[in-house]
Coordinates of C-alpha atoms (C1' of nucleotides) in Angstrom, one line a residue:
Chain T
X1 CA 81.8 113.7 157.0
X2 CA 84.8 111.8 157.2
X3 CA 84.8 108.6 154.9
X4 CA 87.1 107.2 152.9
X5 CA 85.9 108.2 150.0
X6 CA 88.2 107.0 146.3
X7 CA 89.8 110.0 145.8
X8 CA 90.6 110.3 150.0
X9 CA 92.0 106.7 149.2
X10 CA 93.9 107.5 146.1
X11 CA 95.6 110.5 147.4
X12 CA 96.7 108.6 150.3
X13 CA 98.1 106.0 148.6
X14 CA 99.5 108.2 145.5
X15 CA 97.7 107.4 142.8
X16 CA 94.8 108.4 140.4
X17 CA 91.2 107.7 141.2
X18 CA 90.8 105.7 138.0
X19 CA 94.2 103.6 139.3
X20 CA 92.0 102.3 142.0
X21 CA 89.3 101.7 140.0
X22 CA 91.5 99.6 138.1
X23 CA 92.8 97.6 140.9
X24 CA 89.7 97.0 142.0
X25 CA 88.2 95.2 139.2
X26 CA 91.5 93.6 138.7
X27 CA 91.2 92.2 142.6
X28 CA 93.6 93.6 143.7
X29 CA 92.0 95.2 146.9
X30 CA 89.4 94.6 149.3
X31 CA 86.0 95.4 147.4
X32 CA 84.7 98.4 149.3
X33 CA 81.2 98.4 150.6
X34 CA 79.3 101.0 148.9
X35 CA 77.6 104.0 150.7
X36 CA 73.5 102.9 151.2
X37 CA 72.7 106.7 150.0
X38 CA 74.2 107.1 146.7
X39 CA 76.2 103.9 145.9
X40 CA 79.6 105.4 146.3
X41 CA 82.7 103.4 147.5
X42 CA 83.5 103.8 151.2
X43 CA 86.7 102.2 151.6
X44 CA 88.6 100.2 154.9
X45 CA 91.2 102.1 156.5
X46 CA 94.1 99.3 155.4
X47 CA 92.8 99.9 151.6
X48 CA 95.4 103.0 151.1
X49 CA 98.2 100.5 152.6
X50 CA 97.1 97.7 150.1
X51 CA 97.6 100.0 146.9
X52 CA 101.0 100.9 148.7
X53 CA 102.3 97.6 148.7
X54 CA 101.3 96.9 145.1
X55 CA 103.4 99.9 143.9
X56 CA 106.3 98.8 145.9
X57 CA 106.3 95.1 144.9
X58 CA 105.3 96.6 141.0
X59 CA 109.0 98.4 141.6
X60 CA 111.0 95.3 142.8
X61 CA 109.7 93.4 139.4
X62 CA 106.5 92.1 140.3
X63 CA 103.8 91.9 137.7
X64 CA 100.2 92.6 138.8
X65 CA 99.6 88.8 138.6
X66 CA 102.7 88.0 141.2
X67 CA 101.4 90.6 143.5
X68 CA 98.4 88.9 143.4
X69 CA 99.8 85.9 144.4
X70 CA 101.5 87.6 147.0
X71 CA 98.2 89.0 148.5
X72 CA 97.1 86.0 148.6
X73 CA 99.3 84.3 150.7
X74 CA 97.4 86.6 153.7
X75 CA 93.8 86.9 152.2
X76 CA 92.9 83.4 152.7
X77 CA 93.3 82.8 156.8
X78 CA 91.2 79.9 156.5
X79 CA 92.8 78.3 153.7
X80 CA 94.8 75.1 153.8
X81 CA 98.3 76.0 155.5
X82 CA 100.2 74.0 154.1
X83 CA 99.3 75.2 150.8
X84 CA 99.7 78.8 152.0
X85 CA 103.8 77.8 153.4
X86 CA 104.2 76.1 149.8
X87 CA 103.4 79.2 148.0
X88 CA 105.6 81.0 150.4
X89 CA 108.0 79.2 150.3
X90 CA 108.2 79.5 146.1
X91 CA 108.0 83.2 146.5
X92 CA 110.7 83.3 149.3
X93 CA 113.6 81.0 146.8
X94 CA 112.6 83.8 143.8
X95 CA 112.7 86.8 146.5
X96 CA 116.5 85.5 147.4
X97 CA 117.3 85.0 144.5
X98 CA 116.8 88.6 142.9
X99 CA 118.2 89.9 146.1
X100 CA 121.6 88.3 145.4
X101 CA 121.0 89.6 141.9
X102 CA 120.5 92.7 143.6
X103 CA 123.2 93.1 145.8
X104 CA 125.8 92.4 142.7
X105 CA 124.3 95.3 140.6
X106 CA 124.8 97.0 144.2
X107 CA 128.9 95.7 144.2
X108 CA 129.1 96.4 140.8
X109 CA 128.2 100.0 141.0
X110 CA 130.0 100.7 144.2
X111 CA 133.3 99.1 142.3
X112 CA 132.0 101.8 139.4
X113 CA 132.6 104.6 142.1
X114 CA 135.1 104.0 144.0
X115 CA 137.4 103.4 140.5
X116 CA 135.9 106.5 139.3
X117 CA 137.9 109.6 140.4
X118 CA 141.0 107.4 140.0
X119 CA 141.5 109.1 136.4
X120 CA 143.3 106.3 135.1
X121 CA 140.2 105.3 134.4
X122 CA 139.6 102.4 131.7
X123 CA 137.8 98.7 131.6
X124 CA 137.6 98.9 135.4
X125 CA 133.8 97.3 135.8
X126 CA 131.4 96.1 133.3
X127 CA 128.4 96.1 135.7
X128 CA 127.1 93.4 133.2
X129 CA 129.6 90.9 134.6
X130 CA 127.8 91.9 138.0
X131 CA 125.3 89.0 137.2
X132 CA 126.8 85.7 136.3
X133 CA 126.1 84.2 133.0
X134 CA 123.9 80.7 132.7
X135 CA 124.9 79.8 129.2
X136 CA 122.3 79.0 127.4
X137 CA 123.1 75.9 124.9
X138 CA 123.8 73.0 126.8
X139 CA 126.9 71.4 125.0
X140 CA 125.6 69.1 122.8
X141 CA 127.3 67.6 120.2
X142 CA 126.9 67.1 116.6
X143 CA 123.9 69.8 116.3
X144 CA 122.7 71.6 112.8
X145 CA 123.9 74.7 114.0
X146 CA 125.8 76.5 111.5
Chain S
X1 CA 131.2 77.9 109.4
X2 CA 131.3 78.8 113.2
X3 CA 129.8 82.7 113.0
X4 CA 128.4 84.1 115.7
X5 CA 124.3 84.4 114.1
X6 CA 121.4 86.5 115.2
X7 CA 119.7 82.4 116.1
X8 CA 122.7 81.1 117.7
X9 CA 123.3 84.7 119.8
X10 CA 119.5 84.5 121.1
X11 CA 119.4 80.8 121.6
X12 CA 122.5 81.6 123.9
X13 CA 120.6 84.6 125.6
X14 CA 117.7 82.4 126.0
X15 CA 115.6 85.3 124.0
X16 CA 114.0 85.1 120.7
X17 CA 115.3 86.3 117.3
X18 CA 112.7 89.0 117.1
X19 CA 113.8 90.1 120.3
X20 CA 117.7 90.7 119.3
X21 CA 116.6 93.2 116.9
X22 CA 113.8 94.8 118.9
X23 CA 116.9 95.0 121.1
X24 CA 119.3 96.5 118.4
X25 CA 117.1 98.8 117.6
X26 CA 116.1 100.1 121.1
X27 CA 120.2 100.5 121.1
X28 CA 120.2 98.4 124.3
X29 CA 123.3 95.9 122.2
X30 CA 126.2 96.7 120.4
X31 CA 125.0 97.6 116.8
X32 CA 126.8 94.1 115.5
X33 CA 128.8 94.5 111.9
X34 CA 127.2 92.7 108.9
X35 CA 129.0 90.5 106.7
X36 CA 130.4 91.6 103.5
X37 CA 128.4 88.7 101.5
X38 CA 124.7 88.5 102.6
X39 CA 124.4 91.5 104.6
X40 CA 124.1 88.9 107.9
X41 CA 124.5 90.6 111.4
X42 CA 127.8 88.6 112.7
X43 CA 127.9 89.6 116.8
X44 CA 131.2 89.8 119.0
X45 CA 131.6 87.2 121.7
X46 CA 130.0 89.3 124.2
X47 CA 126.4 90.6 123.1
X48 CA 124.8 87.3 124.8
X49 CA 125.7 88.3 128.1
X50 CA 124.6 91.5 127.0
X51 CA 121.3 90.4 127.0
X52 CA 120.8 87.9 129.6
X53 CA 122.2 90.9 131.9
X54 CA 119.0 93.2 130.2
X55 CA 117.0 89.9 130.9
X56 CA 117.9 90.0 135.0
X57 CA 117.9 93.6 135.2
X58 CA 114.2 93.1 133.7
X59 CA 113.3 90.8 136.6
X60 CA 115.0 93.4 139.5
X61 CA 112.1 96.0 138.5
X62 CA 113.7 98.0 135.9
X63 CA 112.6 99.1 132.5
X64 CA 114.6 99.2 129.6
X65 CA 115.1 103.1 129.6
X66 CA 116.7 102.1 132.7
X67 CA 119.0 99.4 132.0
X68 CA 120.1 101.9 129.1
X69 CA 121.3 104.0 131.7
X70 CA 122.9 101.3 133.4
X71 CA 124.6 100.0 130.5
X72 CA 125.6 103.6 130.0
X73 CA 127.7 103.5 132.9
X74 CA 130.2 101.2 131.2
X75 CA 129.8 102.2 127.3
X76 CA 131.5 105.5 127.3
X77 CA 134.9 104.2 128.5
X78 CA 135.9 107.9 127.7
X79 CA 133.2 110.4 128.7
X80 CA 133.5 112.2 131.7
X81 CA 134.4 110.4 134.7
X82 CA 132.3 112.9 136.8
X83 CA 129.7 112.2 135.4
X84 CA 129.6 108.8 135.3
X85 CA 130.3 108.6 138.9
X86 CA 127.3 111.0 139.8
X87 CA 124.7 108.9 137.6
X88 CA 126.6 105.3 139.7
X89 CA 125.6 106.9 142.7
X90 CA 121.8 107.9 141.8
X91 CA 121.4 104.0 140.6
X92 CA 123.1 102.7 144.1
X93 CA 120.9 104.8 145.9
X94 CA 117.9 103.4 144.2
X95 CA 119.3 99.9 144.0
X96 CA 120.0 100.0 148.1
X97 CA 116.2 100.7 148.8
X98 CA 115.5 98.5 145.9
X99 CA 117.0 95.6 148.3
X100 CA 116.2 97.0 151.7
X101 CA 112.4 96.8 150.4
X102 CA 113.2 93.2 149.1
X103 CA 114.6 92.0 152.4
X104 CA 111.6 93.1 154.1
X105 CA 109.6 91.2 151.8
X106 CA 112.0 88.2 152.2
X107 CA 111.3 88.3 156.0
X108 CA 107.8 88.2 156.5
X109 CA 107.5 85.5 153.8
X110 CA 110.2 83.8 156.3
X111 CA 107.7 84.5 159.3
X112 CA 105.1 83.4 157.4
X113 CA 106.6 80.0 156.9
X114 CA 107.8 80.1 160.2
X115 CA 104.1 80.7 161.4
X116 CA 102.6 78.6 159.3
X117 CA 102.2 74.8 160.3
X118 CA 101.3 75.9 164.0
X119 CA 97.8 75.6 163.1
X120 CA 97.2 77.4 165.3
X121 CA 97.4 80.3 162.2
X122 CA 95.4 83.3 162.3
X123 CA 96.9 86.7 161.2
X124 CA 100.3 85.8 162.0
X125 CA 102.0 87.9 159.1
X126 CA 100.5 90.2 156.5
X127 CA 103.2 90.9 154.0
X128 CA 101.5 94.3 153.5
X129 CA 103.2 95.1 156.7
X130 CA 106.5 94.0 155.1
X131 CA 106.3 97.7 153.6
X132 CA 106.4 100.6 155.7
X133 CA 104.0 102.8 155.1
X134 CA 104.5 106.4 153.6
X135 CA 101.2 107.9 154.1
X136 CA 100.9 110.8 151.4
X137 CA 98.9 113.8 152.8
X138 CA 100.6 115.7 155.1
X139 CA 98.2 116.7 157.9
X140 CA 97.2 119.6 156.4
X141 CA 94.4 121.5 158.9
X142 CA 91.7 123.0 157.1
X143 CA 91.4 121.6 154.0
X144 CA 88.7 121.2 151.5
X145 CA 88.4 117.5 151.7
X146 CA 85.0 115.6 153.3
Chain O
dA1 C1' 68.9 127.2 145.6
dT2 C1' 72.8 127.1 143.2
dA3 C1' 77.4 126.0 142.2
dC4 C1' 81.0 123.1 142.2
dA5 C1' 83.5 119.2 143.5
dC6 C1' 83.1 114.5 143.7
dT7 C1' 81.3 109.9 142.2
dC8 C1' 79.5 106.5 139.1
dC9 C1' 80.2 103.5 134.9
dG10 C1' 81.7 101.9 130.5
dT11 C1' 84.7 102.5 126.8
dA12 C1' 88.5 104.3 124.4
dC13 C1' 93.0 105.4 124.3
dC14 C1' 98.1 105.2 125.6
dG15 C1' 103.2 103.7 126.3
dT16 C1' 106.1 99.7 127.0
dA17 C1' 107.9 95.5 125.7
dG18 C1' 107.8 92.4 123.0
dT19 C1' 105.9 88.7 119.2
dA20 C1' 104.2 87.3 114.7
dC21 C1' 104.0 87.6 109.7
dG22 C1' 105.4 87.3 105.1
dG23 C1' 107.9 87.9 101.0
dA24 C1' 112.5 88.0 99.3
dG25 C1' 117.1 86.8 99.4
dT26 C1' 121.2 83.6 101.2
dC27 C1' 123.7 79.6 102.9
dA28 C1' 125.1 74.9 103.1
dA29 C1' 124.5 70.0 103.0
dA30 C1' 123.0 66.2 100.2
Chain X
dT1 C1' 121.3 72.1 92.1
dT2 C1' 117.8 71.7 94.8
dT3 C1' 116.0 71.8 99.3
dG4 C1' 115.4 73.5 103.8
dA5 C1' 116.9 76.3 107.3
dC6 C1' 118.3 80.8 108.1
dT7 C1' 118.3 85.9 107.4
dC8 C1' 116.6 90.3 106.0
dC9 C1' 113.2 94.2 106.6
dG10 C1' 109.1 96.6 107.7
dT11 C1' 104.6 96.4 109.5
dA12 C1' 101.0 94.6 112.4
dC13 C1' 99.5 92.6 116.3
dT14 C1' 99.5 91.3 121.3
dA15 C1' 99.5 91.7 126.5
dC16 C1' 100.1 94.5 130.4
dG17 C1' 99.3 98.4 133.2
dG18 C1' 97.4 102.0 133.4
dT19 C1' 95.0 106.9 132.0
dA20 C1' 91.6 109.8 129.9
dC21 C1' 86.8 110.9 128.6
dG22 C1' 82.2 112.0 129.2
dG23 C1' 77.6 112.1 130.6
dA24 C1' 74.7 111.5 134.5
dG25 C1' 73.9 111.5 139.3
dT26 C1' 75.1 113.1 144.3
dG27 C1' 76.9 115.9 148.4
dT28 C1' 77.7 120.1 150.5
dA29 C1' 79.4 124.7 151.4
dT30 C1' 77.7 129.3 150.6

DNA sequence: ATACACTCCGTACCGTAGTACGGAGTCAAA
DNA sequence: TTTGACTCCGTACTACGGTACGGAGTGTAT
């Protein structure tokens, strides 16, 4: 037959059988119904997808927690609105912000080439200054610090 | 005196003392000098930024083998230039999809919002969907999987 | 009917990235 | 000169995110 069994699943989204395991008792994914005969897991056809998305958003940073979070923002479609735009909203000002974060480790690196083959090269980009630097201690005077 | 300290360095970075030397010793800072007296690390001006910049590059997805590469890229001021340039290039490459994944992100969590206080809501935007989907197997006929 | 691949489950183990501990030595302000 | 904060070092412990193992059961192609 043709079900989605774990290891159809995992293939199709790239990872190990025991990965979705994981996933699953994490929460990760929709918990599949299990197959009346001999209890196995026969998944949805968006399950592959799911597992998919959590690699992707695992690559841009995201901890399994935040991905969570993420998911959730669609699981719910009953769930208050206005609760479901606040979260959104969060995760869209954090989502900017490593995109701009982003696209200066992009200039920096693109400076990096293009100065490259110039030969003459020396101190041309630091990549580090790429990201602007918050300073940590806010000036306060008359502190113990040595 | 006003020496640069392994406290007042991670108090700038925003990191912990124990995490300056997990640093050191992963190689990830400049190896600081020590002072003549007490054996004390004394750091330049710079190993801070050094650190917040591991810091951000953390939160963009990549691990700290990686950001050793990328701080490669601008430690061997001599090596060869060819070589830095090719090893740019394989990081732009990954930082361009890096961001091209993001922005999708970043716009259906703006469709989301958008969606959202229409209350009228039902599976307006999935996120999931944000993510184009790969699909691993390549239809394959006649294979051995049910 | 048998073989072999697949599934189940719990538990153990792994690498990464820190974080904590603790005893001994040092620095500087009172 | 004593006190308290700071530093040293190695080692141990933690959390996260998987990955491997192994024995028992199931499904199916030959």
């Amino acid at each position: 037959m043709n079900t989605r069994t774990i290891s159809k699943v995992a293939k199709k989204a790239g990872v190990g059988v025991e990965t979705v395991r994981f996933y699953e008792r994490k929460g990760l994914i929709t918990q599949p119904p299990r197959s009346s005969t001999g209890g196995y897991r026969v998944y949805p056809a968006d399950t592959a997808g799911q597992i998919r998305f959590i690699r992707q958003a695992q690559e841009l940073g995201f901890s399994l927690r935040e991905i969570e979070e993420l998911l959730s923002l669609r699981t719910d479609p009953a769930t208050d609105c206005a609760d479901v735009r606040e979260r959104a909203q969060t995760k869209l000002t954090e989502v900017t912000r490593k995109i701009a974060q982003m696209r200066k480790i992009q200039a920096a690196l693109k400076q990096l080439i293009a100065a490259c083959p110039g030969q003459g090269a020396l101190q041309v980009c630091s990549i580090i200054e790429a990201i602007e630097v918050p300073e940590k201690p806010s000036a306060m005077p008359k502190q113990k610090r040595r």
